[in-house]
Coordinates of C-alpha atoms in Angstrom, one line a residue:
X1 CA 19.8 32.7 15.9
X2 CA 21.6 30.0 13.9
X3 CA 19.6 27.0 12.8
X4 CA 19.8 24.1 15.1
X5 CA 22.0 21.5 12.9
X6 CA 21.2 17.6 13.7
X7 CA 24.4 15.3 15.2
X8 CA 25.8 13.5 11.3
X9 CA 26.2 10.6 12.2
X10 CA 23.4 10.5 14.4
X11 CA 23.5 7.5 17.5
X12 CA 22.7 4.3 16.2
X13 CA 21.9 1.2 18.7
X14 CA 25.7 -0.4 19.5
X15 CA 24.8 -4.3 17.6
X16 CA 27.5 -6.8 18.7
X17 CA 27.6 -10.4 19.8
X18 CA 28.3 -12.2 23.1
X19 CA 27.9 -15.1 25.0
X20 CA 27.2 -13.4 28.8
X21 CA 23.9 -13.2 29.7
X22 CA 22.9 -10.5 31.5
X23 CA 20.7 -9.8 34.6
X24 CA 19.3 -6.6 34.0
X25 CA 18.9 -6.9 30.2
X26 CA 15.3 -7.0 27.8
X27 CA 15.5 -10.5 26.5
X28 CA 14.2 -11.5 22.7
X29 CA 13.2 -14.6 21.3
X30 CA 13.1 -15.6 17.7
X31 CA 10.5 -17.1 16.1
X32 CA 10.2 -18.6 12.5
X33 CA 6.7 -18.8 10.7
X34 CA 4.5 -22.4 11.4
X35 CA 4.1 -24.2 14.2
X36 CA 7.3 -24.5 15.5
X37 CA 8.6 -21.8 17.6
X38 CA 12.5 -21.2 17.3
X39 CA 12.9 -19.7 20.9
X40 CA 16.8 -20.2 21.2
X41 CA 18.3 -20.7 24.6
X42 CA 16.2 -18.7 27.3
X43 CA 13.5 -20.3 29.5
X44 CA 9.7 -19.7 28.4
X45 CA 6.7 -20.5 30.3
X46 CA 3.8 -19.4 28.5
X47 CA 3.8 -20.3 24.7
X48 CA 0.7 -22.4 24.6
X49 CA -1.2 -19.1 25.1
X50 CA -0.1 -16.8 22.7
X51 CA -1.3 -15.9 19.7
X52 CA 2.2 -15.7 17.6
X53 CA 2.5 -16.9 14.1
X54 CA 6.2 -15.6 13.4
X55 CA 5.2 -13.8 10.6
X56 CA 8.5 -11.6 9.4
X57 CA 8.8 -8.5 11.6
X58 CA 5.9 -9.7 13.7
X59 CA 6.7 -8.6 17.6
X60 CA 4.5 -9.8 20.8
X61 CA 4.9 -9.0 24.6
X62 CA 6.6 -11.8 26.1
X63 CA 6.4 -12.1 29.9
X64 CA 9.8 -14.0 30.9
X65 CA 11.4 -15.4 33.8
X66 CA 14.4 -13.5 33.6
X67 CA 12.3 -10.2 33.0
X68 CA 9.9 -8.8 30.1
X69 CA 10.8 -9.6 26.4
X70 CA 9.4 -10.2 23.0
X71 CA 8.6 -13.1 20.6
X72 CA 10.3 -12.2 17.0
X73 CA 9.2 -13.4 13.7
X74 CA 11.3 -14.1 11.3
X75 CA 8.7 -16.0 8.7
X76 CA 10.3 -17.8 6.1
X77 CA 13.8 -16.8 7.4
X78 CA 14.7 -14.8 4.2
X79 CA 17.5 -12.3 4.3
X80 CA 14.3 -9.4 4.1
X81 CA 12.8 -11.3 6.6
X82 CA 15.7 -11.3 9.0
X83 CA 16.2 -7.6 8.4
X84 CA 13.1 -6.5 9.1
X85 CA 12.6 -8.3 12.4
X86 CA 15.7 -6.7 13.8
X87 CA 14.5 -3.2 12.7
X88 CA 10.8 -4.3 14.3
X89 CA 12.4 -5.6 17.6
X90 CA 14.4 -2.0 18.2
X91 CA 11.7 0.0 17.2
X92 CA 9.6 -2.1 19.8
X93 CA 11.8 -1.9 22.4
X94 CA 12.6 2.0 21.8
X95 CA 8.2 2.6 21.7
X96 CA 8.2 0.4 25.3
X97 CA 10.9 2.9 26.5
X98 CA 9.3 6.3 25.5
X99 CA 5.8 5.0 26.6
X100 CA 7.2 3.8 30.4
X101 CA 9.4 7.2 30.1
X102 CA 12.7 5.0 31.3
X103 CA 16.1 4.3 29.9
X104 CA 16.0 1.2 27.5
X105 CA 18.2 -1.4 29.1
X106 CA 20.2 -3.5 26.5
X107 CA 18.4 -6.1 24.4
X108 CA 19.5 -9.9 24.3
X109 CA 18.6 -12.0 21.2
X110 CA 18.5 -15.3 21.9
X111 CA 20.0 -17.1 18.2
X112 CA 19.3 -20.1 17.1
X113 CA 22.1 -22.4 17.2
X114 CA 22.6 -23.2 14.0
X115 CA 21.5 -20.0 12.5
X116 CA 23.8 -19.8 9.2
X117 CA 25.9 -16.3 10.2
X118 CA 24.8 -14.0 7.0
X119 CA 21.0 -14.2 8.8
X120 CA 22.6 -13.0 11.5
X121 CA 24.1 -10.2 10.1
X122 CA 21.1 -9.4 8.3
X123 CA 19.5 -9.0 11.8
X124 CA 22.1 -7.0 13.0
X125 CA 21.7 -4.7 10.5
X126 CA 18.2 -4.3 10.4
X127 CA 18.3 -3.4 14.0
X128 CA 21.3 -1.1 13.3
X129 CA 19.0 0.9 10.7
X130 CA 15.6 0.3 12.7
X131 CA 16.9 2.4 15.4
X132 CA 18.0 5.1 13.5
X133 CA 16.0 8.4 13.9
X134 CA 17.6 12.1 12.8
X135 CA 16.2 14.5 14.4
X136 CA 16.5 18.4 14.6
X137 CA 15.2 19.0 18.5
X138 CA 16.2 20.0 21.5
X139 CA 15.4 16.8 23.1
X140 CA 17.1 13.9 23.6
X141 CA 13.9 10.9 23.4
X142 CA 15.1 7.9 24.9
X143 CA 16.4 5.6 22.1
X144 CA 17.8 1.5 22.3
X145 CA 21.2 1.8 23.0
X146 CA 22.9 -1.7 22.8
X147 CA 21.2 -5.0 21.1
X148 CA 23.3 -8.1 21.8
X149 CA 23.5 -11.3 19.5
X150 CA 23.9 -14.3 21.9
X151 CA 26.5 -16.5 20.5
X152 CA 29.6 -18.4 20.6
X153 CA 30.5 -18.6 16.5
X154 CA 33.1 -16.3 15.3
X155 CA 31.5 -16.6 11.9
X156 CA 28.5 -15.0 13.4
X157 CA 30.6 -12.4 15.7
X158 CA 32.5 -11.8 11.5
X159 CA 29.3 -11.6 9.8
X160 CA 27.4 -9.3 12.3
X161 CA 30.6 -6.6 12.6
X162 CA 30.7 -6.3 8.3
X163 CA 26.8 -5.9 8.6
X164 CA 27.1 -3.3 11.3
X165 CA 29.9 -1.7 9.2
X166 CA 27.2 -1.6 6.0
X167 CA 24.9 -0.2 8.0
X168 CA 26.1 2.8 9.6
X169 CA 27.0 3.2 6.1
X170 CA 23.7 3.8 5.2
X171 CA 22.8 5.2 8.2
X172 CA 25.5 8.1 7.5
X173 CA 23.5 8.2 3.7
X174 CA 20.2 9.3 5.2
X175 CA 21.5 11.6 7.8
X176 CA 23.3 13.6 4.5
X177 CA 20.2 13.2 3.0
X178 CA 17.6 14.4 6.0
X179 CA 19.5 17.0 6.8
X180 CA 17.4 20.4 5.9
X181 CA 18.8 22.7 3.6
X182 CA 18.8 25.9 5.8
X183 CA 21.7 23.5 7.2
X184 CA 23.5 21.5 4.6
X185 CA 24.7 24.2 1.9
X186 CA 27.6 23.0 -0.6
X187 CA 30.1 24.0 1.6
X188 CA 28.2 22.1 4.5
X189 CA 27.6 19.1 2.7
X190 CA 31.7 19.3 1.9
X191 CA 33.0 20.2 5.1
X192 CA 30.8 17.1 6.4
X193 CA 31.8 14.8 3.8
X194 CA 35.7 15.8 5.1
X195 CA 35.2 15.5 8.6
X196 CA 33.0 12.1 8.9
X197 CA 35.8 10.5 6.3
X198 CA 39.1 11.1 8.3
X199 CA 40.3 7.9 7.2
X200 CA 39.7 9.2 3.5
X201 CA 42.1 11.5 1.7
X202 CA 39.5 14.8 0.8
X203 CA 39.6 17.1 -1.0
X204 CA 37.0 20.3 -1.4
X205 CA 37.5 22.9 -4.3
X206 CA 35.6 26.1 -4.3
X207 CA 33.7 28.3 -6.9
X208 CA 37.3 29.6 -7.7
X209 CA 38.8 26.3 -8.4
X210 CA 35.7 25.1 -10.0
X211 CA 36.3 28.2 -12.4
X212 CA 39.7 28.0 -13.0
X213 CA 39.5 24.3 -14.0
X214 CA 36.0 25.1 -16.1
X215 CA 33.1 23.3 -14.6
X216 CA 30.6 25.0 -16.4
X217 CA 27.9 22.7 -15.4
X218 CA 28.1 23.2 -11.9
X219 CA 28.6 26.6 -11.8
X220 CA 25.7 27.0 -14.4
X221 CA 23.4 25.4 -11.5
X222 CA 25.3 26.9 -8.7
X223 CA 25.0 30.3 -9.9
X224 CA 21.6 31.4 -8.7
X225 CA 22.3 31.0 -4.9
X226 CA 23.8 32.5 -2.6
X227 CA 25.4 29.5 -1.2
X228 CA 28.6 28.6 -3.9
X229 CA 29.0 25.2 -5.2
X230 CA 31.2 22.8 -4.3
X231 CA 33.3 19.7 -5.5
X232 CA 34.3 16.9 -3.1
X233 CA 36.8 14.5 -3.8
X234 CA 37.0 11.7 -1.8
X235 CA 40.5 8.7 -2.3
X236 CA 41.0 5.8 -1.0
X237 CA 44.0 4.4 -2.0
X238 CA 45.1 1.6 0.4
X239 CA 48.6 -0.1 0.2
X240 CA 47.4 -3.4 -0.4
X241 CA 45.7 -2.7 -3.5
X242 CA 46.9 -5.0 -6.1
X243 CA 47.9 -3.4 -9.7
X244 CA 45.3 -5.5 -11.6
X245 CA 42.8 -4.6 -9.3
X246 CA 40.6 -2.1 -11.2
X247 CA 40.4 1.2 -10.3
X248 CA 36.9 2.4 -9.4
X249 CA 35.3 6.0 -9.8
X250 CA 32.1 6.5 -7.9
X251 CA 30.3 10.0 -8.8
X252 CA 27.2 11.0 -7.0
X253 CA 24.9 13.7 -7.7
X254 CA 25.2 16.6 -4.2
X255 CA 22.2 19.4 -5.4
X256 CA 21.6 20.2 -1.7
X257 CA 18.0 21.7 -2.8
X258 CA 16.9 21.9 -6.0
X259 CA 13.7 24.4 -6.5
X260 CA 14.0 23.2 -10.7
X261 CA 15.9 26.3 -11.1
X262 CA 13.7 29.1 -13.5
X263 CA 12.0 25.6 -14.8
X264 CA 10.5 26.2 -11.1
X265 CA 9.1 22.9 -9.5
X266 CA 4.9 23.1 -8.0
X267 CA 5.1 24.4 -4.8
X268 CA 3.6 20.5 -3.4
X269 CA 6.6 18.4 -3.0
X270 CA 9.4 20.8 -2.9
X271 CA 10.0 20.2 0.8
X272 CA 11.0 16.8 -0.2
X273 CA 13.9 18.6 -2.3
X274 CA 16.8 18.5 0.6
X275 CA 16.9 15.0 -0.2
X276 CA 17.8 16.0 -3.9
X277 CA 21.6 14.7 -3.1
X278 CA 21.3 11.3 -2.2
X279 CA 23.3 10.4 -4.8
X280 CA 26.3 12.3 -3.6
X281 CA 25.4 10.7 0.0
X282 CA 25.7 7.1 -1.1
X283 CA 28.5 7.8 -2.6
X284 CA 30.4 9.7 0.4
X285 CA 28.9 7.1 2.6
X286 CA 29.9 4.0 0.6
X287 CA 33.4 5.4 0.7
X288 CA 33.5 5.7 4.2
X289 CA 32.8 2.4 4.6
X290 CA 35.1 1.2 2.3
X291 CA 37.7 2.4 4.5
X292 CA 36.2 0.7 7.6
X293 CA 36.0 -2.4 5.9
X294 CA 39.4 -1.9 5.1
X295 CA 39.0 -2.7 1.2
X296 CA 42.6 -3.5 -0.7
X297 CA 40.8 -1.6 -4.4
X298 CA 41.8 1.9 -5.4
X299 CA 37.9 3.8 -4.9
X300 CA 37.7 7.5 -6.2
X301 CA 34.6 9.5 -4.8
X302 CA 33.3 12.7 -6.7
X303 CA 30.5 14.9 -5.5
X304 CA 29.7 18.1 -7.6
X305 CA 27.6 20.1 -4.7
X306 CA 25.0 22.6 -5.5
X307 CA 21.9 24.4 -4.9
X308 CA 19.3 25.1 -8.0
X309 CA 18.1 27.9 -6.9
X310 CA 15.7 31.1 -8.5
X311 CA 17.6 34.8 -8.7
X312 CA 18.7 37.2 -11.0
X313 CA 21.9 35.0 -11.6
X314 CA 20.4 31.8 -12.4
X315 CA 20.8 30.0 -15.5
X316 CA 18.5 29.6 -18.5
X317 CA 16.3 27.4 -20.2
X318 CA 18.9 28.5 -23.9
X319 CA 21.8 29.1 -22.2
X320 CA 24.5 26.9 -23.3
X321 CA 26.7 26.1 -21.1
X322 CA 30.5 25.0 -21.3
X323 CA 31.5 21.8 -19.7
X324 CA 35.2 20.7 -18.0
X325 CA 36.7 19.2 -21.3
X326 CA 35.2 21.4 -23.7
X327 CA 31.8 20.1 -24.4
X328 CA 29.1 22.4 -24.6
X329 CA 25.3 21.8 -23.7
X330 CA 22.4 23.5 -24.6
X331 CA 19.8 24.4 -21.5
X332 CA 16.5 23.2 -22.3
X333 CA 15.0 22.6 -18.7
X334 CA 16.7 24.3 -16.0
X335 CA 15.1 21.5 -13.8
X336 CA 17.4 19.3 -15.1
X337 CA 20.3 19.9 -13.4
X338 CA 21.5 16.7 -12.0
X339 CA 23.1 15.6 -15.4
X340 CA 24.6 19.3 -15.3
X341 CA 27.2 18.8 -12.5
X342 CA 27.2 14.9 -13.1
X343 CA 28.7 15.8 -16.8
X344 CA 30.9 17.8 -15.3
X345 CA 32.5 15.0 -12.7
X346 CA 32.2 12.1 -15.9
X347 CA 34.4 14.1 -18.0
X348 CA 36.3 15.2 -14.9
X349 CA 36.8 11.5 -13.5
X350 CA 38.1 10.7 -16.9
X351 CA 40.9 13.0 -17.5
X352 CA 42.2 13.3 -14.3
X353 CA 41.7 9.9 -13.2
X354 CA 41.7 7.5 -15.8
X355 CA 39.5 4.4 -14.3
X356 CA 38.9 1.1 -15.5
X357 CA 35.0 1.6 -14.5
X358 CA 32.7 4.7 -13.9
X359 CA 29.3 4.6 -12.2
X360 CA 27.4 7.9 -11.3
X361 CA 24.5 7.9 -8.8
X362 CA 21.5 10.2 -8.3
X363 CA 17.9 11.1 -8.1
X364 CA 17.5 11.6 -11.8
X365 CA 14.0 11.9 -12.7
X366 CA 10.9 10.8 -12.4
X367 CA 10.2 9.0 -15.1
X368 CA 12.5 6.0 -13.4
X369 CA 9.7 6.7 -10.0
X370 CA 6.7 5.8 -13.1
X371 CA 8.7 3.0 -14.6
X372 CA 10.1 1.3 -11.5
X373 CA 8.4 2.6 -8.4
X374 CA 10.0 3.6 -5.0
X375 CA 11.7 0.5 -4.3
X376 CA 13.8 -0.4 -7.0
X377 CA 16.8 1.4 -8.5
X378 CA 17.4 1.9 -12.3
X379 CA 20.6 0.3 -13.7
X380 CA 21.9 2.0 -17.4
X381 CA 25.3 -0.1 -18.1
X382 CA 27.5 -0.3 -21.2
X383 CA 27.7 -4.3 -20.9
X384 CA 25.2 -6.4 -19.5
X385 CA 28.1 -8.0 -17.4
X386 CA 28.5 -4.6 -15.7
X387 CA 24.8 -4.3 -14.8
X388 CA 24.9 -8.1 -13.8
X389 CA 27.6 -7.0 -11.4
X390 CA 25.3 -3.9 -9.7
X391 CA 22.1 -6.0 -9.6
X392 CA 24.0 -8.9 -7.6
X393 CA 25.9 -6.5 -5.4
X394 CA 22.6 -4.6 -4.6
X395 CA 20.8 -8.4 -4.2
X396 CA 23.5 -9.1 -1.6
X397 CA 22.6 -5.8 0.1
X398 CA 18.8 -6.0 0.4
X399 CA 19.0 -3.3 -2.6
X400 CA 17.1 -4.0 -5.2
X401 CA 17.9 -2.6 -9.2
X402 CA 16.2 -3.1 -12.5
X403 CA 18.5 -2.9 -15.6
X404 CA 16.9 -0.5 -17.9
X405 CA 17.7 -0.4 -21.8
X406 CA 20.1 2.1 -23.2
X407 CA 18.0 2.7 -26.4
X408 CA 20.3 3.0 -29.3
X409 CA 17.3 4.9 -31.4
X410 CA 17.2 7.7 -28.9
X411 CA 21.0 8.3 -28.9
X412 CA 20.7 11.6 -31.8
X413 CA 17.8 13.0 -29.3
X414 CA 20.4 14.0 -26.7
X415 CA 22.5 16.4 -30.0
X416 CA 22.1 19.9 -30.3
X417 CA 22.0 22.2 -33.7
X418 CA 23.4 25.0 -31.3
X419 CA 26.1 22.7 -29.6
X420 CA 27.5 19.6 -28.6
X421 CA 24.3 18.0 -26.8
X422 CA 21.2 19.0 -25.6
X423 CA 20.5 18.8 -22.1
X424 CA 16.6 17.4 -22.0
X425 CA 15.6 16.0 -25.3
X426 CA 12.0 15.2 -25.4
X427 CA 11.4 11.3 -24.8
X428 CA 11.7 8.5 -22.5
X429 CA 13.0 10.6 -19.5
X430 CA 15.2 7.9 -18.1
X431 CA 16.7 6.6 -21.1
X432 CA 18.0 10.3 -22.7
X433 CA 19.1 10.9 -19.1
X434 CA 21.4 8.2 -19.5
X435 CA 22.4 9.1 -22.8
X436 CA 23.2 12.1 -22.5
X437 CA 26.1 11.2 -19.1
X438 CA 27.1 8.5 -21.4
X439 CA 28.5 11.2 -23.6
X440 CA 30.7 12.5 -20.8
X441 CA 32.3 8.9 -19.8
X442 CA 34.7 8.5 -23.0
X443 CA 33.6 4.9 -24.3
X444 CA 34.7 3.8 -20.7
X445 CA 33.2 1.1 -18.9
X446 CA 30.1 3.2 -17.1
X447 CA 26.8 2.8 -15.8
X448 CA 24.2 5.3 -14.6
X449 CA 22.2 4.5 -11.5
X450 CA 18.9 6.5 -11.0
X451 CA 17.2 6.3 -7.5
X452 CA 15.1 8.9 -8.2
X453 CA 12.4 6.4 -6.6
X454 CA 13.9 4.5 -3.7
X455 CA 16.1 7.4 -2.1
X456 CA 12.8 8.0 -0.2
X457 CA 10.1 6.9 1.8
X458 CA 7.1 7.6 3.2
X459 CA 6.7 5.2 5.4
X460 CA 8.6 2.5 7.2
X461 CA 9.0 -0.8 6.1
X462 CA 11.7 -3.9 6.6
X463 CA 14.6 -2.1 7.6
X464 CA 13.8 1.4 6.3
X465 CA 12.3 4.2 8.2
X466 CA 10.5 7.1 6.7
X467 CA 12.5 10.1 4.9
X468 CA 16.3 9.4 3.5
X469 CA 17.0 6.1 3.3
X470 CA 20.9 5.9 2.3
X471 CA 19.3 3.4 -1.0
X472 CA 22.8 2.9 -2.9
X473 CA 25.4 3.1 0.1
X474 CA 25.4 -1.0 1.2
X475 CA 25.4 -1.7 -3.2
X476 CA 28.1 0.1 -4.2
X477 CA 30.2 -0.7 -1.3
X478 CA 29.0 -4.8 -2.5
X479 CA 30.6 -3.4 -5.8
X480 CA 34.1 -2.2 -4.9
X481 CA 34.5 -5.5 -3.1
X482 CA 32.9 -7.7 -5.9
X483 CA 36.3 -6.9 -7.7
X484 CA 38.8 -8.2 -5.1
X485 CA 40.6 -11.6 -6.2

């Protein structure tokens, strides 16, 4: 029998805002952190007896006149703290569903009035992303459906649709990314990339193609499964772009399992590996949502899709491989295949493209998970002003980034004395990482992010729910518009 494939995109709770109050809905009150309860609009009679201290994210039964409800903390009413008490009040509200085994009725919030709209939106995206949940079952466990904002501000209705918008974003981002690898192939990941981006012009080339026009790297990584690789190339190109509005090249990293290849990875922590292309899903999310949002800025996607996998046909630790342009690399670590295909879609992005500014996304290595940890992205940039500009765009997303050093002394490391460059140069891991794609981007404008940390998680927390998280989607949209007039 065929695998059972997951719904991408998976059902998210339907966030909007309104100003009718229903009868048969789950009411929610918001509370900030101190003695003074924020409880909006809706009738309480109880609070002298319960123990609430609005803590951020902090949820308690609520018996209410209208019907039952909850008390929401939103602590010291931070953006994070915002977010997470939406993602705590649908995760709530979806536990009291499964445990009464009903149908969730819709959620009311009840805002406070002179709640600046951005919180707002940070609500509504935290309980966007706190309800999502992909799943490969036969079942269908009951799930929130519809969370409504109550209020009469069209800033807030403004602010809450862009966040929804940025959140199915990432939402989209985690179901590429959770999506197991019996499923999502190359030609999966592709063919999903095409058909959840109709507003997108894409394009997917083949092994042939990929041949014919000489990407050596990918078809070096490709080349030991059984499933071909891939390249997706995503446009958006609206009308209203203005000439001096830069044109932006987004390249994400799509290894749809990686095994490291004859460099074979320990057997603990492979499983994790189907997540391996959240690179490439940030970036096929973020354009997505650049379309939605309706963005008037030229945005070019690229996602070289692979799988590094073990066989008679697999490439080499001394192999050297050819890339499209004519660079050649030798194979040191056949594990360190990301930089492979990303090469590949650098010098690719440059010749056929020509952008004003290049920035590549992937899980890189693991060095950036030892310097960084698993909640903060590392930011490689030509010019401090381009790593300023990710770091704020990221800030403005709940996406947190480090700017890491391009180290000028390691720069010989990444040449070879049998070719052009050498693939994984002893070193810091990170830094010749970078290095090395810098050779591939032509003295452009580029930077180099490396989730290899934050495009998981064990556990949830704020706004993010264990496995994928979509980390990179919400920034790099932030980006593209952070260069509009």
């Amino acid at each position: 029998m065929p695998p059972v494939s997951p719904s991408v995109p998976t059902p998210l709770p339907r966030v909007s805002v309104t100003t009718k109050v229903r009868r048969d809905g789950l009411r929610a009150l918001i509370a900030a952190a101190g003695p003074e309860l924020r409880s909006g609009t809706l009738d309480v009679d109880l609070l002298g007896a319960l123990a609430a201290t609005g803590a951020a994210a902090e949820v308690n039964p609520l018996p209410l006149t209208k019907g039952p409800g909850w008390l929401v903390g939103v602590g010291d009413g931070t953006p994070r703290d915002w977010r997470a008490a939406g993602a705590a009040l649908v995760r709530a509200a979806t536990a009291r569903a499964r445990a009464l085994d009903e149908a969730p009725r819709p959620v009311q919030v009840a805002l406070p009035g002179d709640l600046e709209p951005d919180l707002a939106g940070e609500f509504a995206l935290g309980a966007t992303l706190g309800g999502h949940e992909l799943k490969v079952t036969g079942e269908r466990p009951h799930r929130v459906k519809a969370v409504e904002l109550l209020s009469d501000s069209p800033a807030v209705a403004e602010a809450v649709a862009r966040a929804v918008t940025l959140a199915e974003a990432t939402a989209l981002a985690r179901d590429l990314a959770g999506t197991p690898s019996n499923i999502k192939n190359p030609a999966w990941l592709a063919e999903t990339a095409r058909r959840t981006c109709a507003a997108l012009d894409v394009k997917v080339r083949d092994e042939a193609w990929l041949a014919k026009h000489g990407f050596g790297g990918v078809l070096a990584v490709g080349g030991g499964s059984a499933s071909p690789p891939r390249l997706v190339e995503l446009s958006w190109n609206p009308a209203a772009a203005k000439k001096d509005t830069p044109h932006l090249v987004l390249v994400g990293k799509g290894i749809t399992f990686d095994t490291g290849g004859i460099s074979i990875k320990p057997a603990e922590g492979m499983h994790l590996m189907r997540t391996d292309m959240s690179g490439g899903a940030a970036v096929i999310a973020a354009l997505r949502g650049i379309a939605a949002l309706d963005l008037p800025i030229r945005v070019t996607g690229l996602v070289p899709c692979a799988e590094n996998h073990v066989s008679g046909s697999a490439y080499r630790p001394g192999d050297v491989v050819r890339h499209y342009g004519g660079t050649t690399t030798e194979v040191t670590n056949t594990d360190a295949e990301g930089r492979m295909v990303l090469a590949d879609a650098l010098a690719y992005a440059v010749h056929k493209h020509a952008p004003d500014v290049i920035v590549d996304v992937a899980t890189l290595t693991g060095a950036m998970k030892v310097a960084l940890g698993l909640r903060t992205g590392g930011v490689f940039a030509t010019s401090p002003e381009l790593a300023e500009r990710i770091t704020t765009a990221g800030a403005d997303a709940g996406e947190t980034w480090w700017e890491m050093p391009l180290l000028e002394a390691h720069a010989a490391d990444v040449r070879s004395e049998i070719a052009d460059l050498r693939q994984c140069p002893p070193g810091p891991g990170g830094v010749t990482a970078a290095l090395f794609l810098r050779e591939f981007a032509a003295g452009l404008p580029w930077a180099h992010l490396d989730i290899a940390g934050p495009a998981r998680a064990e556990k949830a927390y704020d706004e993010v729910n264990p496995g994928g998280t979509g980390f990179a989607a919400r920034t790099l949209i932030n980006l593209a518009a952070s260069y509009l007039p």
